[in-house]
């Protein structure tokens, strides 16, 4: 279960950011912001290796003492960042991958919505629903 | 099998609707109005291209470079949208120019098989130009896409990638 999920646009501004409301949200925003550097590093590093099929899933970006941050980048350079609690060790790589897949699928649906302009913040209820399903149940 | 016909008919109606709207409000069409209609159609195509490419590249790995992206557009994108493969005729990477040719462009086959209606062809190509431009823009490449027809139903799309 994630504690914070963020969708960041190609130009590195947030399209959607949602965290567990009980805690200091600014801390999560800051974590996501610093993780962007790591994402950029990974994207450019993979570009140097020749002939490799580049994967969309970036894996664990960096662990802090309380949290682990995972990243995923789409072909349209939109980045998804998921922050999970470190104490929750039962979460395996596969589960994180499937969370990213679900996010990507829902994001694609949002993009195809004619009322959504690319570049605007995401205001879809369906997207909210999927994200709530992935976040920690608080209370 | 009827899926193709659906889009072709819808596209013809869209083109004719945009032109009728413009004519109804202005009465007499001059070159500026015609250009306005073409940009409306191109704008529609742009938005469609953006959404479509998001869906189509969902499962494919990242693209290595521009050429890779252009190859994807010619093969997978063209196949999904027009059920054909377009050929890249001419590549000039320093200037970022690519020319894609489709010998039997599905949106033009119903119009004519030769030189008839050649002057009407650009109207029907505007939407597709927009689609290519939208797709490229969502993949990170700013471009200018123009199309030309010399003999129907074959047409050439010229893509010039803007370098920053």
CSV table of C-alpha atoms in Angstrom, one decimal:
chain,number,residue,atom,x,y,z
A,1,UNK,CA,0.0,0.0,0.0
A,2,UNK,CA,1.4,3.3,-1.0
A,3,UNK,CA,1.5,6.4,1.2
A,4,UNK,CA,1.9,8.8,-1.7
A,5,UNK,CA,1.3,8.7,-5.4
A,6,UNK,CA,2.3,11.4,-7.9
A,7,UNK,CA,2.0,11.9,-11.6
A,8,UNK,CA,4.5,14.3,-13.1
A,9,UNK,CA,4.4,15.8,-16.5
A,10,UNK,CA,7.1,15.9,-19.1
A,11,UNK,CA,8.1,19.5,-18.1
A,12,UNK,CA,8.5,18.3,-14.5
A,13,UNK,CA,5.4,19.9,-12.9
A,14,UNK,CA,2.9,17.8,-11.0
A,15,UNK,CA,-0.2,16.7,-12.8
A,16,UNK,CA,-1.6,14.9,-9.8
A,17,UNK,CA,-0.2,14.3,-6.3
A,18,UNK,CA,-2.0,12.6,-3.5
A,19,UNK,CA,-0.8,11.4,-0.1
A,20,UNK,CA,-2.2,9.9,3.0
A,21,UNK,CA,-3.8,12.9,4.7
A,22,UNK,CA,-2.8,12.2,8.3
A,23,UNK,CA,0.8,13.1,7.9
A,24,UNK,CA,2.8,16.1,6.9
A,25,UNK,CA,2.0,16.4,3.2
A,26,UNK,CA,4.8,18.8,2.4
A,27,UNK,CA,7.3,16.2,3.3
A,28,UNK,CA,5.9,13.9,0.6
A,29,UNK,CA,5.9,16.7,-2.0
A,30,UNK,CA,9.5,17.3,-1.2
A,31,UNK,CA,10.4,13.6,-1.4
A,32,UNK,CA,8.7,13.4,-4.8
A,33,UNK,CA,10.5,16.5,-6.0
A,34,UNK,CA,13.9,15.2,-5.1
A,35,UNK,CA,13.2,11.8,-6.6
A,36,UNK,CA,12.8,13.6,-10.0
A,37,UNK,CA,16.6,14.0,-10.1
A,38,UNK,CA,17.1,10.3,-9.7
A,39,UNK,CA,14.5,9.6,-12.4
A,40,UNK,CA,16.4,11.9,-14.8
A,41,UNK,CA,19.6,10.3,-14.0
A,42,UNK,CA,18.2,6.8,-14.7
A,43,UNK,CA,16.7,7.9,-18.0
A,44,UNK,CA,19.9,9.3,-19.3
A,45,UNK,CA,22.0,6.4,-17.9
A,46,UNK,CA,19.9,3.8,-19.7
A,47,UNK,CA,20.3,5.8,-22.9
A,48,UNK,CA,24.0,5.2,-22.9
A,49,UNK,CA,23.9,1.4,-22.8
A,50,UNK,CA,23.8,0.3,-26.4
A,51,UNK,CA,21.2,-2.0,-27.9
A,52,UNK,CA,19.3,-2.5,-24.7
A,53,UNK,CA,15.6,-2.6,-24.7
A,54,UNK,CA,14.7,0.2,-22.4
A,55,UNK,CA,12.1,-0.7,-19.8
A,56,UNK,CA,9.5,1.7,-18.6
A,57,UNK,CA,9.7,0.6,-14.9
A,58,UNK,CA,12.6,2.3,-13.2
A,59,UNK,CA,12.6,0.3,-10.0
A,60,UNK,CA,13.6,1.5,-6.5
A,61,UNK,CA,14.8,5.1,-6.9
A,62,UNK,CA,16.2,5.5,-3.4
A,63,UNK,CA,15.4,4.4,0.1
A,64,UNK,CA,15.2,6.8,3.0
A,65,UNK,CA,15.0,5.7,6.6
A,66,UNK,CA,11.2,5.8,6.6
A,67,UNK,CA,10.2,5.3,3.0
A,68,UNK,CA,11.1,3.7,-0.3
A,69,UNK,CA,10.5,5.6,-3.6
A,70,UNK,CA,9.8,3.8,-6.8
A,71,UNK,CA,9.6,5.3,-10.3
A,72,UNK,CA,8.2,4.6,-13.7
A,73,UNK,CA,8.3,6.7,-16.9
A,74,UNK,CA,6.0,6.4,-19.9
A,75,UNK,CA,6.9,6.9,-23.6
A,76,UNK,CA,5.5,10.3,-23.4
A,77,UNK,CA,7.9,11.2,-20.6
A,78,UNK,CA,5.2,11.4,-18.0
A,79,UNK,CA,6.6,10.1,-14.7
A,80,UNK,CA,4.8,8.1,-12.0
A,81,UNK,CA,6.3,8.1,-8.5
A,82,UNK,CA,5.1,5.9,-5.7
A,83,UNK,CA,6.3,6.3,-2.1
A,84,UNK,CA,5.8,3.3,0.2
A,85,UNK,CA,6.3,2.8,3.9
A,86,UNK,CA,9.6,1.1,4.7
A,87,UNK,CA,8.1,-0.9,7.5
A,88,UNK,CA,5.8,-2.6,5.0
A,89,UNK,CA,8.3,-5.2,3.8
A,90,UNK,CA,5.7,-7.5,2.4
A,91,UNK,CA,5.4,-5.5,-0.8
A,92,UNK,CA,7.3,-7.3,-3.6
A,93,UNK,CA,8.6,-5.9,-6.8
A,94,UNK,CA,5.9,-7.5,-8.8
A,95,UNK,CA,3.2,-5.8,-6.8
A,96,UNK,CA,4.8,-2.4,-7.4
A,97,UNK,CA,5.0,-3.2,-11.1
A,98,UNK,CA,1.3,-4.1,-11.2
A,99,UNK,CA,0.5,-0.9,-9.3
A,100,UNK,CA,2.4,1.1,-12.0
A,101,UNK,CA,0.6,-0.8,-14.8
A,102,UNK,CA,-2.8,0.1,-13.3
A,103,UNK,CA,-1.8,3.7,-13.0
A,104,UNK,CA,-0.5,3.8,-16.6
A,105,UNK,CA,-3.8,2.2,-17.9
A,106,UNK,CA,-5.9,4.7,-16.0
A,107,UNK,CA,-3.7,7.5,-17.1
A,108,UNK,CA,-4.1,6.5,-20.7
A,109,UNK,CA,-7.9,6.5,-20.2
A,110,UNK,CA,-7.7,10.1,-18.8
A,111,UNK,CA,-5.6,11.2,-21.8
A,112,UNK,CA,-8.2,9.9,-24.2
A,113,UNK,CA,-11.0,11.8,-22.4
A,114,UNK,CA,-11.9,14.7,-24.7
A,115,UNK,CA,-12.6,17.0,-21.8
A,116,UNK,CA,-9.1,16.6,-20.5
A,117,UNK,CA,-6.5,18.9,-22.0
A,118,UNK,CA,-3.0,17.4,-21.9
A,119,UNK,CA,-1.0,19.4,-19.5
A,120,UNK,CA,-3.8,20.2,-17.1
A,121,UNK,CA,-4.1,18.7,-13.6
A,122,UNK,CA,-5.9,15.4,-13.6
A,123,UNK,CA,-9.4,15.8,-12.3
A,124,UNK,CA,-11.0,12.5,-13.2
A,125,UNK,CA,-13.0,10.7,-10.5
A,126,UNK,CA,-12.1,7.3,-12.0
A,127,UNK,CA,-8.4,8.2,-11.6
A,128,UNK,CA,-9.1,9.3,-8.0
A,129,UNK,CA,-10.8,6.0,-7.3
A,130,UNK,CA,-8.0,3.8,-8.6
A,131,UNK,CA,-5.4,5.9,-6.6
A,132,UNK,CA,-7.5,5.6,-3.4
A,133,UNK,CA,-7.6,1.8,-3.9
A,134,UNK,CA,-3.8,1.8,-3.8
A,135,UNK,CA,-3.2,4.1,-0.9
A,136,UNK,CA,-3.0,3.0,2.7
A,137,UNK,CA,-6.4,2.9,4.4
A,138,UNK,CA,-6.1,5.5,7.1
A,139,UNK,CA,-8.2,5.4,10.3
B,1,UNK,CA,-14.7,-5.0,-41.5
B,2,UNK,CA,-17.2,-2.1,-41.2
B,3,UNK,CA,-14.9,-0.4,-38.7
B,4,UNK,CA,-12.9,1.2,-41.4
B,5,UNK,CA,-15.9,2.5,-43.3
B,6,UNK,CA,-17.2,4.1,-40.0
B,7,UNK,CA,-14.1,6.3,-39.6
B,8,UNK,CA,-13.9,7.1,-43.3
B,9,UNK,CA,-17.5,8.3,-43.3
B,10,UNK,CA,-17.1,10.2,-40.1
B,11,UNK,CA,-14.0,11.9,-41.4
B,12,UNK,CA,-15.7,13.0,-44.6
B,13,UNK,CA,-18.6,14.4,-42.6
B,14,UNK,CA,-16.2,16.3,-40.3
B,15,UNK,CA,-14.4,17.9,-43.2
B,16,UNK,CA,-17.7,18.9,-44.9
B,17,UNK,CA,-19.1,20.2,-41.6
B,18,UNK,CA,-16.2,22.4,-40.8
B,19,UNK,CA,-16.3,23.9,-44.3
B,20,UNK,CA,-20.1,24.4,-44.2
B,21,UNK,CA,-19.8,26.2,-40.8
B,22,UNK,CA,-17.3,28.6,-42.1
B,23,UNK,CA,-19.3,29.2,-45.3
B,24,UNK,CA,-22.5,29.8,-43.3
B,25,UNK,CA,-20.9,32.5,-41.1
B,26,UNK,CA,-18.9,34.2,-43.8
B,27,UNK,CA,-21.0,33.7,-47.0
B,28,UNK,CA,-18.0,33.8,-49.4
B,29,UNK,CA,-14.9,31.8,-48.7
B,30,UNK,CA,-11.6,33.4,-49.3
B,31,UNK,CA,-8.1,32.0,-48.8
B,32,UNK,CA,-7.9,33.1,-45.1
B,33,UNK,CA,-11.1,31.2,-44.3
B,34,UNK,CA,-9.9,28.1,-46.1
B,35,UNK,CA,-6.7,28.2,-44.1
B,36,UNK,CA,-8.8,28.6,-40.9
B,37,UNK,CA,-10.8,25.4,-41.8
B,38,UNK,CA,-7.6,23.5,-42.4
B,39,UNK,CA,-6.2,24.6,-39.0
B,40,UNK,CA,-9.4,23.6,-37.2
B,41,UNK,CA,-9.1,20.1,-38.8
B,42,UNK,CA,-5.4,19.9,-38.0
B,43,UNK,CA,-6.1,20.9,-34.4
B,44,UNK,CA,-8.6,18.1,-34.0
B,45,UNK,CA,-6.1,15.7,-35.4
B,46,UNK,CA,-3.5,16.9,-33.0
B,47,UNK,CA,-5.5,16.2,-29.9
B,48,UNK,CA,-6.5,12.8,-31.3
B,49,UNK,CA,-2.9,11.9,-32.1
B,50,UNK,CA,-1.8,12.8,-28.5
B,51,UNK,CA,-4.4,10.5,-26.9
B,52,UNK,CA,-3.9,7.7,-29.4
B,53,UNK,CA,-0.1,7.6,-29.0
B,54,UNK,CA,-0.5,7.3,-25.2
B,55,UNK,CA,-2.6,4.2,-25.7
B,56,UNK,CA,-0.4,2.7,-28.4
B,57,UNK,CA,2.9,3.1,-26.7
B,58,UNK,CA,1.6,1.8,-23.4
B,59,UNK,CA,3.3,-1.5,-23.7
B,60,UNK,CA,6.3,-0.8,-25.9
B,61,UNK,CA,9.8,-0.1,-24.6
B,62,UNK,CA,11.3,3.4,-24.7
B,63,UNK,CA,12.5,4.7,-28.0
B,64,UNK,CA,16.2,5.1,-28.6
B,65,UNK,CA,16.2,8.0,-30.9
B,66,UNK,CA,14.3,10.0,-33.5
B,67,UNK,CA,14.7,7.4,-36.2
B,68,UNK,CA,13.3,4.8,-33.9
B,69,UNK,CA,10.3,7.0,-33.3
B,70,UNK,CA,9.7,7.7,-37.0
B,71,UNK,CA,9.9,3.9,-37.7
B,72,UNK,CA,7.3,3.3,-35.1
B,73,UNK,CA,5.0,5.9,-36.7
B,74,UNK,CA,5.4,4.4,-40.1
B,75,UNK,CA,4.8,0.8,-39.0
B,76,UNK,CA,2.8,0.4,-35.8
B,77,UNK,CA,1.0,3.8,-35.7
B,78,UNK,CA,0.1,3.7,-39.4
B,79,UNK,CA,-1.0,0.1,-39.2
B,80,UNK,CA,-3.3,0.7,-36.2
B,81,UNK,CA,-4.9,3.8,-37.7
B,82,UNK,CA,-4.9,3.2,-41.5
B,83,UNK,CA,-4.3,-0.6,-41.6
B,84,UNK,CA,-1.4,-0.1,-43.9
B,85,UNK,CA,2.3,0.5,-43.6
B,86,UNK,CA,3.8,3.7,-44.8
B,87,UNK,CA,7.3,3.8,-46.2
B,88,UNK,CA,9.9,6.3,-45.2
B,89,UNK,CA,11.2,7.7,-48.4
B,90,UNK,CA,13.8,10.2,-47.4
B,91,UNK,CA,15.7,10.8,-44.3
B,92,UNK,CA,17.8,13.8,-43.5
B,93,UNK,CA,18.7,13.6,-39.8
B,94,UNK,CA,20.8,16.7,-39.6
B,95,UNK,CA,17.8,18.8,-40.7
B,96,UNK,CA,15.4,16.4,-39.0
B,97,UNK,CA,13.4,16.0,-42.2
B,98,UNK,CA,11.5,12.8,-43.0
B,99,UNK,CA,9.2,12.0,-45.9
B,100,UNK,CA,6.6,9.3,-45.4
B,101,UNK,CA,4.8,7.9,-48.4
B,102,UNK,CA,1.6,6.0,-48.5
B,103,UNK,CA,0.6,4.7,-51.9
B,104,UNK,CA,-3.0,4.0,-51.1
B,105,UNK,CA,-4.0,6.4,-48.5
B,106,UNK,CA,-7.3,5.1,-47.1
B,107,UNK,CA,-8.9,8.5,-46.7
B,108,UNK,CA,-8.3,9.4,-50.3
B,109,UNK,CA,-9.2,6.1,-52.1
B,110,UNK,CA,-12.9,7.0,-52.2
B,111,UNK,CA,-12.2,10.4,-53.9
B,112,UNK,CA,-10.5,9.4,-57.1
B,113,UNK,CA,-7.9,7.2,-58.7
B,114,UNK,CA,-6.0,9.8,-60.6
B,115,UNK,CA,-5.9,13.5,-61.1
B,116,UNK,CA,-9.6,14.4,-60.5
B,117,UNK,CA,-10.4,16.4,-57.4
B,118,UNK,CA,-6.7,17.0,-56.8
B,119,UNK,CA,-7.4,20.5,-55.4
B,120,UNK,CA,-9.8,19.1,-52.8
B,121,UNK,CA,-7.3,16.6,-51.5
B,122,UNK,CA,-5.5,18.9,-48.9
B,123,UNK,CA,-8.8,19.3,-46.9
B,124,UNK,CA,-8.8,15.5,-46.4
B,125,UNK,CA,-5.2,15.4,-45.3
B,126,UNK,CA,-5.3,18.1,-42.7
B,127,UNK,CA,-6.7,15.8,-40.0
B,128,UNK,CA,-4.0,13.1,-40.6
B,129,UNK,CA,-1.3,15.7,-40.6
B,130,UNK,CA,-2.5,16.8,-37.2
B,131,UNK,CA,-2.6,13.2,-35.9
B,132,UNK,CA,1.1,12.7,-36.8
B,133,UNK,CA,2.0,16.0,-35.3
B,134,UNK,CA,0.1,15.2,-32.1
B,135,UNK,CA,1.7,11.8,-31.8
B,136,UNK,CA,5.2,13.2,-32.3
B,137,UNK,CA,4.5,16.0,-29.8
B,138,UNK,CA,3.5,13.6,-27.1
B,139,UNK,CA,6.6,11.6,-27.7
B,140,UNK,CA,8.7,14.7,-27.1
B,141,UNK,CA,9.3,15.9,-30.7
B,142,UNK,CA,8.1,19.3,-31.9
B,143,UNK,CA,7.4,19.1,-35.6
B,144,UNK,CA,5.7,20.6,-38.6
B,145,UNK,CA,3.8,18.1,-40.8
B,146,UNK,CA,2.7,18.9,-44.3
B,147,UNK,CA,1.2,16.7,-46.9
B,148,UNK,CA,1.1,16.8,-50.7
B,149,UNK,CA,-0.6,14.7,-53.3
B,150,UNK,CA,0.4,14.4,-56.9
B,151,UNK,CA,-1.6,11.4,-58.0
B,152,UNK,CA,-4.4,10.1,-55.9
B,153,UNK,CA,-4.6,8.0,-53.8
B,154,UNK,CA,-0.9,8.1,-53.1
B,155,UNK,CA,0.4,10.9,-50.8
B,156,UNK,CA,3.5,12.1,-49.2
B,157,UNK,CA,3.8,13.5,-45.6
B,158,UNK,CA,6.7,15.6,-44.9
B,159,UNK,CA,7.8,15.8,-41.3
B,160,UNK,CA,10.3,18.4,-40.2
B,161,UNK,CA,11.4,18.0,-36.6
B,162,UNK,CA,12.1,21.4,-34.9
B,163,UNK,CA,15.3,21.4,-33.1
B,164,UNK,CA,15.6,23.7,-30.1
